[in-house]
Amino acid sequence: MSLTDSIPNNVDLGSDRKLLRALEKWQPDFLRWWRDMGPEGFQEDQIWLRTAISVDAGGWANYDYVKMPDYRWGIFLTPRAGERKIGFGDNAKYDAWEEVPGELRGMLRRIIVTQADTEPASVEQQRLLGKCAPSLYDLRNLFQVNVEEGRHLWAMVHLLHQYFGRDGREEAEALLARRSGDQDKPRILSTFNETTDEWLSFFCFTMFTDRDGKYQLSSLSESGFDPLARATQFMLTEEAFHLFVGETGLDRIIRRAAEATVKDPNGDARNQGAIDLPTIQKWINFWVSSAVELFGGEISSNAADYFATGLKGRHHEQKKYSDHSGLEGIYTMPIVKDGRVTMEEVPLRNAMNEVLRDEYIDDCERACERWNKTIASTGLDFRLRIPNRRFNRGMGIYADFRFDPEGNLVSDAEFEKSRTQWLPTEEDRAYVKSLMVPCYEPGQFAPWIAPPAKGVKGKGVDFEYVKFASAADAAE
Ligand code: BYC
């Protein structure tokens, strides 16, 4: 099969010989990386997956059984809707760029590489999870997320190859050479080096880390560099499913936790084989505090430059804002001065990371409210919380101080004293891992997670979402 056949695309790949050659060279390296670092042990199995084969509303999501290495990783840009102008910053009202402006080349490359790096990183982080999936439904969802992260890598590599010449090709190779968690060649952003070897972390990752992806992609979809805007617009359509997996996955674990607490004579969910709510809270604290780092510094000249040049806007820049210069505005943020938290005014452009973090945190709070309704529906009086953004930070203006999950300044000693109440302990991790026993019977679910309300795309919850190549795989 030629590359133009094996890569569904709407970028006219067949007529661009240079681009085709570059991608033909990269594809075998990608497949090698996928075999080495993609889901371990399931490459020969038939997975019921959706594949994007066009950008049309009706055509983009095509469902069928596919072996993962045969997945058709396509390249799609949302079609142009007429002439487009740059929507914000100092270049607003000029025509959007179809080529990379020379003076912005370095900055744009850095943004695209940073975005691209997260995609293979997450696949690497999740590569062992299939071996302990709580159901075939969840196993299939994991693999759906994985192949789509692979497609998002293709989307960014296409931009690197098409617009950045030799530099772009080198960056594309480097994306396959870095490894999540590797001391010598780690992935670029912190969270993407965290271990994700059990499913509570997987659902936290897809809930909280992928949600950073949503807001970053949304900001990039406003970009004055039109190919980036159009590539990220289409990525967002797939990203929605990843967020669904995270939010509903946590909801199902929380439901089981609450039910088990109510049922147990001592109110001990662990005694019923579930994960208790205080443990879930610790995971939320850990993953939220890790994910909020991904928005960059609170006061950032990089962010100001990205906005000023028109490369990266705000979430819903066109829909939500009337002033697109960002020059007049002031952002008031809490900072630590003389041992106290006080408010300080920052020029809006320098606070763009914080503006995006606000949107993100509101979205997390919304989901948390839903989980609390799930808990309340069991009759249990317990509330989960999204920790304050200052809690447990390793980067930015709060990194040198300690805060409790409510955001109050505390001493190092106070923090250390409460650490085991706020963050996962080794014992908690060992307990959660002890529950990770695979459950591969169609329609069966591990005891620590409730079944979903419905299956995928009209299929039942008991549908055979994964057909194992051999009985040995299923028993593994
Ligand atoms: N870890 O000015 P600063 C996704 C670096 S997730 C390590 O404070 P800036 C997905 C920063 O790169 C979305 N390093 O921040 C989710 C800079 O280094 P350089 C991914 C960090 O630049 C799940 C220096 O520190 N997309 O799609 O304003 C599964 C000073 O930075 C971190 C993007 O991130 C960190 N946490 O903002 C799959 C969009 N934070 O460049 C996929 C593109 C900062 O001086 N990236 N640094 O060497 C960006 O827009 C910006 O790079 C950031 C940082 C928002 C990440």
Coordinates of C-alpha atoms and ligand atoms in Angstrom, one line a residue:
M1 CA 0.0 0.0 0.0
S2 CA 1.4 3.4 -0.9
L3 CA 1.7 6.1 1.7
T4 CA -1.1 8.1 0.2
D5 CA -3.4 5.1 0.6
S6 CA -2.3 4.2 4.1
I7 CA -2.5 7.8 5.3
P8 CA -6.0 9.2 4.9
N9 CA -5.5 12.9 4.4
N10 CA -7.0 16.1 3.1
V11 CA -3.7 17.9 2.6
D12 CA -3.2 16.6 -0.9
L13 CA -0.3 14.5 0.1
G14 CA -0.2 12.7 -3.3
S15 CA 0.8 15.9 -5.1
D16 CA 3.6 17.1 -2.8
R17 CA 6.5 14.8 -3.6
K18 CA 8.9 16.4 -1.1
L19 CA 6.5 16.1 1.8
L20 CA 5.6 12.6 0.8
R21 CA 9.3 11.5 0.8
A22 CA 9.8 13.0 4.2
L23 CA 6.8 11.2 5.6
E24 CA 7.7 8.0 3.9
K25 CA 11.0 8.1 5.6
W26 CA 9.5 8.9 9.0
Q27 CA 6.7 6.3 8.9
P28 CA 8.8 3.2 9.4
D29 CA 10.5 4.9 12.4
F30 CA 7.1 5.7 13.8
L31 CA 5.8 2.1 13.4
R32 CA 9.0 0.9 15.1
W33 CA 8.4 3.3 17.9
W34 CA 4.8 2.2 18.1
R35 CA 5.8 -1.5 18.3
D36 CA 8.4 -0.8 21.0
M37 CA 6.6 1.8 23.0
G38 CA 2.9 1.4 22.2
P39 CA 0.5 -0.8 24.1
E40 CA 2.5 -3.9 25.2
G41 CA 1.1 -7.3 24.3
F42 CA -1.9 -6.3 22.2
Q43 CA -0.6 -5.6 18.8
E44 CA -2.1 -8.7 17.1
D45 CA -5.5 -8.3 18.6
Q46 CA -8.6 -6.9 16.9
I47 CA -9.8 -3.8 18.6
W48 CA -13.1 -2.1 17.8
L49 CA -11.8 1.4 17.0
R50 CA -12.9 4.5 15.3
T51 CA -10.7 5.9 12.6
A52 CA -10.8 9.4 11.2
I53 CA -11.0 9.0 7.4
S54 CA -12.3 12.5 6.5
V55 CA -13.2 15.7 8.2
D56 CA -16.9 15.6 7.2
A57 CA -19.3 15.6 10.1
G58 CA -20.7 12.2 9.1
G59 CA -17.5 10.6 7.8
W60 CA -14.8 11.3 10.2
A61 CA -15.6 8.6 12.8
N62 CA -15.5 5.2 11.2
Y63 CA -15.9 2.2 13.5
D64 CA -14.5 -1.3 12.8
Y65 CA -12.2 -4.0 14.2
V66 CA -8.5 -3.0 13.5
K67 CA -5.2 -4.3 14.6
M68 CA -3.4 -1.3 16.2
P69 CA -0.3 -1.4 13.9
D70 CA -2.7 -1.3 10.9
Y71 CA -4.5 1.8 12.2
R72 CA -4.6 4.5 9.5
W73 CA -3.0 7.5 11.2
G74 CA -4.4 10.2 9.0
I75 CA -3.5 13.9 8.5
F76 CA -6.4 16.2 8.6
L77 CA -6.8 20.0 8.7
T78 CA -10.2 21.5 9.3
P79 CA -11.1 23.0 5.9
R80 CA -10.6 26.7 5.4
A81 CA -13.7 28.8 5.9
G82 CA -12.8 31.7 3.5
E83 CA -10.1 34.3 4.0
R84 CA -8.9 34.4 7.6
K85 CA -7.3 37.3 9.4
I86 CA -5.0 37.0 12.4
G87 CA -7.4 37.4 15.3
F88 CA -5.4 39.0 18.1
G89 CA -2.2 40.6 19.2
D90 CA 0.0 43.2 17.4
N91 CA -0.6 41.6 14.0
A92 CA -4.3 41.5 14.3
K93 CA -6.2 42.1 11.0
Y94 CA -3.3 41.1 8.7
D95 CA -4.0 38.0 6.7
A96 CA -3.4 34.7 8.6
W97 CA -0.1 33.1 7.6
E98 CA 0.0 30.2 5.2
E99 CA 3.8 30.0 5.6
V100 CA 5.9 30.4 8.6
P101 CA 7.0 34.1 9.0
G102 CA 10.8 34.1 9.3
E103 CA 11.0 36.0 12.5
L104 CA 8.6 33.7 14.3
R105 CA 10.1 30.5 13.1
G106 CA 11.9 29.6 16.3
M107 CA 8.9 30.5 18.5
L108 CA 6.5 28.5 16.4
R109 CA 8.7 25.5 16.2
R110 CA 9.0 25.5 20.0
I111 CA 5.2 25.5 20.4
I112 CA 4.7 22.8 17.8
V113 CA 7.4 20.6 19.2
T114 CA 6.2 21.0 22.8
Q115 CA 2.6 20.1 21.7
A116 CA 3.9 17.2 19.6
D117 CA 6.1 15.8 22.4
T118 CA 3.1 15.2 24.7
E119 CA 1.4 12.8 22.2
P120 CA 4.0 10.0 22.1
A121 CA 4.8 10.6 25.8
S122 CA 1.2 9.8 26.9
V123 CA 1.3 6.5 24.8
E124 CA 4.5 5.6 26.5
Q125 CA 3.1 6.3 29.9
Q126 CA 0.1 4.1 29.3
R127 CA 1.8 1.2 27.6
L128 CA 1.4 -1.4 30.4
L129 CA -2.2 -0.5 31.3
G130 CA -3.8 -3.0 28.9
K131 CA -2.5 -5.9 31.0
C132 CA -4.7 -4.9 33.9
A133 CA -7.7 -3.4 32.3
P134 CA -10.9 -3.5 34.4
S135 CA -13.1 -4.5 31.3
L136 CA -13.0 -5.0 27.5
Y137 CA -14.9 -1.7 27.3
D138 CA -12.1 0.1 29.1
L139 CA -9.4 -1.7 27.3
R140 CA -10.9 -0.6 24.0
N141 CA -11.2 3.0 25.2
L142 CA -7.5 3.0 26.3
F143 CA -6.4 1.8 22.9
Q144 CA -8.7 4.4 21.2
V145 CA -7.0 7.1 23.2
N146 CA -3.6 5.7 22.3
V147 CA -4.1 5.5 18.6
E148 CA -5.5 9.0 18.5
E149 CA -2.5 10.4 20.4
G150 CA -0.5 8.7 17.7
R151 CA -2.6 10.5 15.1
H152 CA -2.1 13.8 16.9
L153 CA 1.7 13.2 16.7
W154 CA 1.2 12.7 12.9
A155 CA -0.7 16.0 12.8
M156 CA 2.2 17.9 14.4
V157 CA 4.9 16.0 12.4
H158 CA 3.1 16.9 9.2
L159 CA 3.5 20.6 10.2
L160 CA 7.2 20.1 11.1
H161 CA 7.9 18.3 7.8
Q162 CA 5.9 20.7 5.6
Y163 CA 6.9 24.0 7.1
F164 CA 10.3 23.6 8.8
G165 CA 12.6 21.9 6.3
R166 CA 15.5 20.1 7.7
D167 CA 15.0 21.4 11.2
G168 CA 11.5 20.1 11.2
R169 CA 12.7 16.6 10.0
E170 CA 15.2 16.5 12.8
E171 CA 12.6 17.5 15.4
A172 CA 10.3 14.8 14.0
E173 CA 13.1 12.2 14.6
A174 CA 13.8 13.5 18.1
L175 CA 10.1 13.1 19.0
L176 CA 10.6 9.3 18.5
A177 CA 13.8 9.3 20.4
R178 CA 12.8 11.0 23.7
R179 CA 11.2 8.6 26.3
S180 CA 8.7 9.4 29.1
G181 CA 10.4 9.1 32.5
D182 CA 13.9 8.5 31.0
Q183 CA 16.6 10.4 33.0
D184 CA 18.8 11.0 30.0
K185 CA 16.2 11.9 27.3
P186 CA 13.0 12.7 29.1
R187 CA 9.8 14.1 27.5
I188 CA 9.7 17.9 27.6
L189 CA 6.9 18.7 30.0
S190 CA 7.0 17.5 33.6
T191 CA 3.7 15.6 33.9
F192 CA 4.5 13.5 30.8
N193 CA 7.3 11.9 32.8
E194 CA 5.0 10.7 35.6
T195 CA 4.3 7.0 36.0
T196 CA 0.8 6.0 35.0
D197 CA 0.8 2.3 35.8
E198 CA -2.7 1.8 37.3
W199 CA -6.1 2.8 36.1
L200 CA -7.0 5.4 38.8
S201 CA -4.0 7.3 37.5
F202 CA -5.1 6.7 33.9
F203 CA -8.5 8.2 34.5
C204 CA -6.9 11.1 36.4
F205 CA -4.5 11.6 33.5
T206 CA -7.3 11.6 30.9
M207 CA -9.4 13.8 33.1
F208 CA -6.8 16.4 34.2
T209 CA -3.8 16.1 31.8
D210 CA -5.8 15.7 28.6
R211 CA -7.9 18.6 29.8
D212 CA -4.7 20.8 29.7
G213 CA -4.5 19.5 26.1
K214 CA -8.0 20.7 25.4
Y215 CA -7.2 24.3 26.6
Q216 CA -3.8 24.4 24.9
L217 CA -5.2 23.1 21.6
S218 CA -8.1 25.5 21.9
S219 CA -5.6 28.4 22.2
L220 CA -3.6 27.1 19.3
S221 CA -6.7 26.8 17.2
E222 CA -6.9 30.6 17.3
S223 CA -3.4 30.9 15.9
G224 CA -2.5 33.3 13.1
F225 CA -0.5 30.5 11.6
D226 CA -3.4 28.9 9.7
P227 CA -2.1 25.3 9.3
L228 CA -1.6 25.1 13.1
A229 CA -5.1 26.5 13.7
R230 CA -6.7 24.1 11.4
A231 CA -4.7 21.0 12.6
T232 CA -5.6 21.7 16.2
Q233 CA -9.2 22.4 15.5
F234 CA -9.6 18.9 14.2
M235 CA -7.5 17.4 17.0
L236 CA -10.1 18.9 19.4
T237 CA -12.9 16.8 18.0
E238 CA -10.9 13.6 19.0
E239 CA -9.8 15.1 22.3
A240 CA -13.4 15.3 23.5
F241 CA -13.6 11.5 23.7
H242 CA -10.4 11.4 25.8
L243 CA -11.9 13.8 28.3
F244 CA -15.1 11.7 28.4
V245 CA -13.0 8.6 29.2
G246 CA -11.4 10.5 32.1
E247 CA -14.4 12.2 33.6
T248 CA -16.7 9.2 33.4
G249 CA -14.0 6.7 34.4
L250 CA -13.5 8.7 37.6
D251 CA -17.2 9.0 38.1
R252 CA -17.5 5.2 37.9
I253 CA -14.7 4.6 40.4
I254 CA -16.3 7.3 42.7
R255 CA -19.7 5.6 42.4
R256 CA -18.3 2.3 43.4
A257 CA -16.3 3.9 46.3
A258 CA -19.4 5.6 47.7
E259 CA -21.6 2.5 47.3
A260 CA -19.0 0.3 49.0
T261 CA -18.6 2.8 51.9
V262 CA -22.4 2.8 52.5
K263 CA -22.5 -1.0 52.3
D264 CA -19.6 -1.8 54.6
P265 CA -20.6 -2.1 58.3
N266 CA -17.5 -0.1 59.2
G267 CA -17.8 2.3 56.3
D268 CA -14.6 0.9 54.9
A269 CA -14.7 0.8 51.0
R270 CA -11.3 -1.0 50.9
N271 CA -12.9 -3.8 52.9
Q272 CA -15.4 -4.2 50.0
G273 CA -12.6 -4.3 47.4
A274 CA -13.2 -0.7 46.2
I275 CA -11.0 2.4 46.4
D276 CA -12.0 4.6 49.3
L277 CA -12.9 8.3 48.6
P278 CA -10.0 9.8 50.7
T279 CA -7.6 7.8 48.5
I280 CA -9.3 9.1 45.3
Q281 CA -9.0 12.6 46.7
K282 CA -5.2 12.1 47.1
W283 CA -5.0 11.1 43.4
I284 CA -7.0 14.1 42.4
N285 CA -4.6 16.3 44.5
F286 CA -1.6 14.8 42.9
W287 CA -2.8 14.9 39.3
V288 CA -4.3 18.3 39.4
S289 CA -1.2 19.8 41.0
S290 CA 0.8 18.2 38.3
A291 CA -1.5 19.3 35.4
V292 CA -1.7 22.9 36.5
E293 CA 2.1 23.1 36.0
L294 CA 1.5 22.5 32.3
F295 CA 0.1 26.0 31.8
G296 CA 3.6 27.5 32.3
G297 CA 4.6 30.4 34.6
E298 CA 2.0 32.7 36.1
I299 CA 3.9 35.7 34.8
S300 CA 5.4 34.7 31.5
S301 CA 7.1 36.8 28.8
N302 CA 6.9 33.7 26.5
A303 CA 3.1 33.8 26.8
A304 CA 3.1 37.6 26.2
D305 CA 5.2 37.0 23.1
Y306 CA 3.0 34.2 21.8
F307 CA 0.0 36.5 22.2
A308 CA 1.6 39.6 20.9
T309 CA 2.8 37.9 17.7
G310 CA -0.6 36.2 17.1
L311 CA 0.7 32.6 17.5
K312 CA -1.3 31.6 20.5
G313 CA -4.6 33.2 21.6
R314 CA -6.9 32.6 24.5
H315 CA -9.5 29.9 24.8
H316 CA -12.4 31.0 22.5
E317 CA -10.5 34.2 21.7
Q318 CA -12.9 35.2 18.9
K319 CA -16.1 34.0 20.5
K320 CA -15.6 35.3 24.0
Y321 CA -13.5 38.5 23.9
S322 CA -14.1 41.9 22.3
D323 CA -10.7 43.4 22.9
H324 CA -8.1 41.3 21.1
S325 CA -5.1 43.4 21.8
G326 CA -4.7 42.4 25.4
L327 CA -2.8 45.7 25.9
E328 CA -5.1 47.5 28.2
G329 CA -6.0 44.7 30.5
I330 CA -4.7 44.0 34.0
Y331 CA -4.8 40.6 35.7
T332 CA -4.8 40.6 39.5
M333 CA -3.2 37.5 40.9
P334 CA -2.2 36.3 44.4
I335 CA 1.5 36.4 45.1
V336 CA 3.5 35.7 48.2
K337 CA 5.1 38.9 49.7
D338 CA 6.6 39.2 53.2
G339 CA 5.3 35.8 54.2
R340 CA 1.7 36.6 53.2
V341 CA -0.5 36.1 50.2
T342 CA -1.4 39.5 48.7
M343 CA -2.9 40.6 45.4
E344 CA -0.7 42.0 42.7
E345 CA -1.6 43.5 39.3
V346 CA 0.1 42.1 36.2
P347 CA -0.2 43.3 32.6
L348 CA -2.7 41.0 30.9
R349 CA -0.4 39.8 28.2
N350 CA 2.1 38.5 30.8
A351 CA -0.7 36.7 32.6
M352 CA -2.1 34.8 29.6
N353 CA -1.0 31.4 31.1
E354 CA -3.0 32.3 34.2
V355 CA -6.1 33.3 32.1
L356 CA -6.0 29.8 30.5
R357 CA -5.4 28.1 33.9
D358 CA -8.6 29.9 35.2
E359 CA -10.6 28.3 32.4
Y360 CA -9.1 24.9 33.1
I361 CA -9.8 25.0 36.8
D362 CA -13.4 26.1 36.3
D363 CA -13.9 23.1 34.1
C364 CA -12.3 20.8 36.7
E365 CA -14.6 22.3 39.4
R366 CA -17.6 21.6 37.1
A367 CA -16.7 17.9 36.8
C368 CA -16.1 17.7 40.6
E369 CA -19.6 18.9 41.2
R370 CA -20.9 16.1 39.1
W371 CA -18.9 13.5 41.0
N372 CA -20.2 15.0 44.3
K373 CA -23.8 14.5 43.0
T374 CA -22.9 10.9 42.3
I375 CA -21.7 10.5 45.9
A376 CA -24.8 12.3 47.2
S377 CA -27.0 9.9 45.2
T378 CA -25.8 7.0 47.4
G379 CA -26.7 8.8 50.5
L380 CA -23.1 9.3 51.7
D381 CA -22.1 12.7 53.1
F382 CA -18.6 13.2 51.5
R383 CA -17.4 15.8 49.1
L384 CA -14.4 15.7 46.8
R385 CA -12.5 18.9 46.0
I386 CA -10.2 20.3 43.3
P387 CA -7.1 21.4 45.2
N388 CA -6.1 25.1 45.0
R389 CA -3.8 25.9 42.1
R390 CA -1.0 26.9 44.6
F391 CA -1.0 23.4 46.3
N392 CA 2.1 21.2 45.7
R393 CA 3.7 23.3 42.9
G394 CA 7.2 22.7 41.6
M395 CA 7.3 25.5 39.1
G396 CA 6.2 29.1 38.9
I397 CA 5.7 31.8 41.6
Y398 CA 4.3 29.4 44.2
A399 CA 7.1 26.8 43.9
D400 CA 9.2 28.2 46.7
F401 CA 6.3 28.1 49.2
R402 CA 4.1 25.5 50.7
F403 CA 0.3 25.6 50.6
D404 CA -2.5 23.3 51.8
P405 CA -5.1 22.1 49.3
E406 CA -7.3 25.1 50.2
G407 CA -4.4 27.4 49.1
N408 CA -3.4 28.6 52.6
L409 CA 0.2 29.3 53.2
V410 CA 1.7 26.7 55.5
S411 CA 5.2 26.0 56.9
D412 CA 7.4 23.2 55.5
A413 CA 6.8 21.3 58.8
E414 CA 3.0 21.6 58.5
F415 CA 3.1 20.4 54.9
E416 CA 5.3 17.4 55.7
K417 CA 3.1 16.5 58.6
S418 CA 0.0 16.4 56.4
R419 CA 1.7 15.1 53.3
T420 CA 0.3 11.6 53.8
Q421 CA -3.2 12.9 54.2
W422 CA -3.0 15.0 51.0
L423 CA -0.9 13.0 48.6
P424 CA -0.7 9.3 47.7
T425 CA 1.6 7.2 50.0
E426 CA 3.5 4.1 49.0
E427 CA 0.9 2.1 50.9
D428 CA -1.9 3.8 49.0
R429 CA -0.2 3.1 45.7
A430 CA 0.4 -0.5 46.7
Y431 CA -3.3 -0.9 47.6
V432 CA -4.5 0.6 44.3
K433 CA -2.0 -1.6 42.3
S434 CA -3.2 -4.7 44.2
L435 CA -6.7 -4.1 42.6
M436 CA -5.3 -4.1 39.1
V437 CA -6.3 -7.5 38.0
P438 CA -7.4 -7.8 34.4
C439 CA -11.1 -8.5 33.7
Y440 CA -11.5 -9.5 30.0
E441 CA -14.9 -11.2 30.0
P442 CA -17.3 -9.2 27.8
G443 CA -19.8 -7.4 30.1
Q444 CA -17.8 -8.0 33.3
F445 CA -16.1 -5.3 35.3
A446 CA -13.5 -5.3 38.0
P447 CA -15.1 -4.8 41.4
W448 CA -13.6 -1.4 42.1
I449 CA -15.3 0.3 39.1
A450 CA -19.0 0.6 38.2
P451 CA -20.1 -0.3 34.6
P452 CA -20.6 2.6 32.3
A453 CA -24.2 3.9 31.6
K454 CA -23.9 2.7 28.0
G455 CA -21.4 1.2 25.5
V456 CA -19.7 2.7 22.6
K457 CA -21.5 4.0 19.5
G458 CA -24.7 2.0 20.0
K459 CA -22.9 -1.2 21.1
G460 CA -23.9 -2.8 24.4
V461 CA -21.7 -2.7 27.5
D462 CA -21.2 -6.4 27.0
F463 CA -20.0 -6.1 23.3
E464 CA -16.8 -7.9 22.5
Y465 CA -14.8 -4.7 22.1
V466 CA -11.5 -6.6 21.8
K467 CA -11.0 -9.9 20.1
F468 CA -7.9 -11.5 21.3
A469 CA -5.7 -13.2 18.7
S470 CA -5.1 -16.1 21.0
A471 CA -6.6 -17.3 24.3
A472 CA -3.1 -16.9 25.8
D473 CA -3.3 -13.1 25.2
A474 CA -6.6 -12.9 27.1
A475 CA -5.2 -15.0 30.0
E476 CA -1.9 -13.0 30.2
Ligands
BYC1 N1 7.4 21.2 32.5 O1 7.4 31.0 30.3 P1 7.1 29.7 31.0 C1 -1.7 17.6 25.5 C2 9.2 25.4 30.4 S1 -1.2 18.7 26.7 C3 8.6 21.4 32.0 O2 6.8 29.7 32.4 P2 5.5 29.3 28.8 C4 -1.9 16.2 25.8 C5 8.8 26.2 29.1 O3 8.6 25.3 28.1 C6 -0.9 20.2 26.0 N2 9.0 22.6 31.5 O4 6.0 29.0 30.2 C7 -2.4 15.9 27.0 C8 9.9 27.2 29.0 O5 11.0 26.5 28.4 P3 11.7 27.2 27.2 C9 0.5 20.4 25.4 C10 8.0 23.6 31.5 O6 6.5 29.0 27.8 C11 -2.6 14.5 27.3 C12 10.2 27.5 30.4 O7 9.8 26.4 31.2 N3 0.6 21.6 24.6 O8 -1.9 18.1 24.4 O9 4.7 30.5 28.9 C13 -2.3 13.6 26.4 C14 9.6 28.8 30.9 O10 8.2 28.7 30.7 C15 6.8 23.4 32.0 C16 1.2 22.7 24.9 O11 1.8 22.8 26.0 C17 6.5 22.1 32.6 N4 5.3 21.9 33.1 O12 4.3 28.1 28.7 C18 -1.8 13.9 25.2 C19 1.1 23.9 24.0 N5 6.1 24.6 31.9 O13 10.7 27.1 26.0 C20 -1.6 15.3 24.9 C21 2.4 24.4 23.6 C22 6.9 25.4 31.3 O14 12.1 28.6 27.6 N6 3.2 24.9 24.7 N7 8.1 24.8 31.1 O15 12.9 26.3 27.0 C23 3.1 26.1 25.2 O16 2.3 26.9 24.9 C24 4.1 26.5 26.3 O17 5.3 25.9 26.0 C25 3.7 26.1 27.8 C26 4.6 26.8 28.7 C27 2.2 26.5 28.0 C28 3.9 24.6 28.0

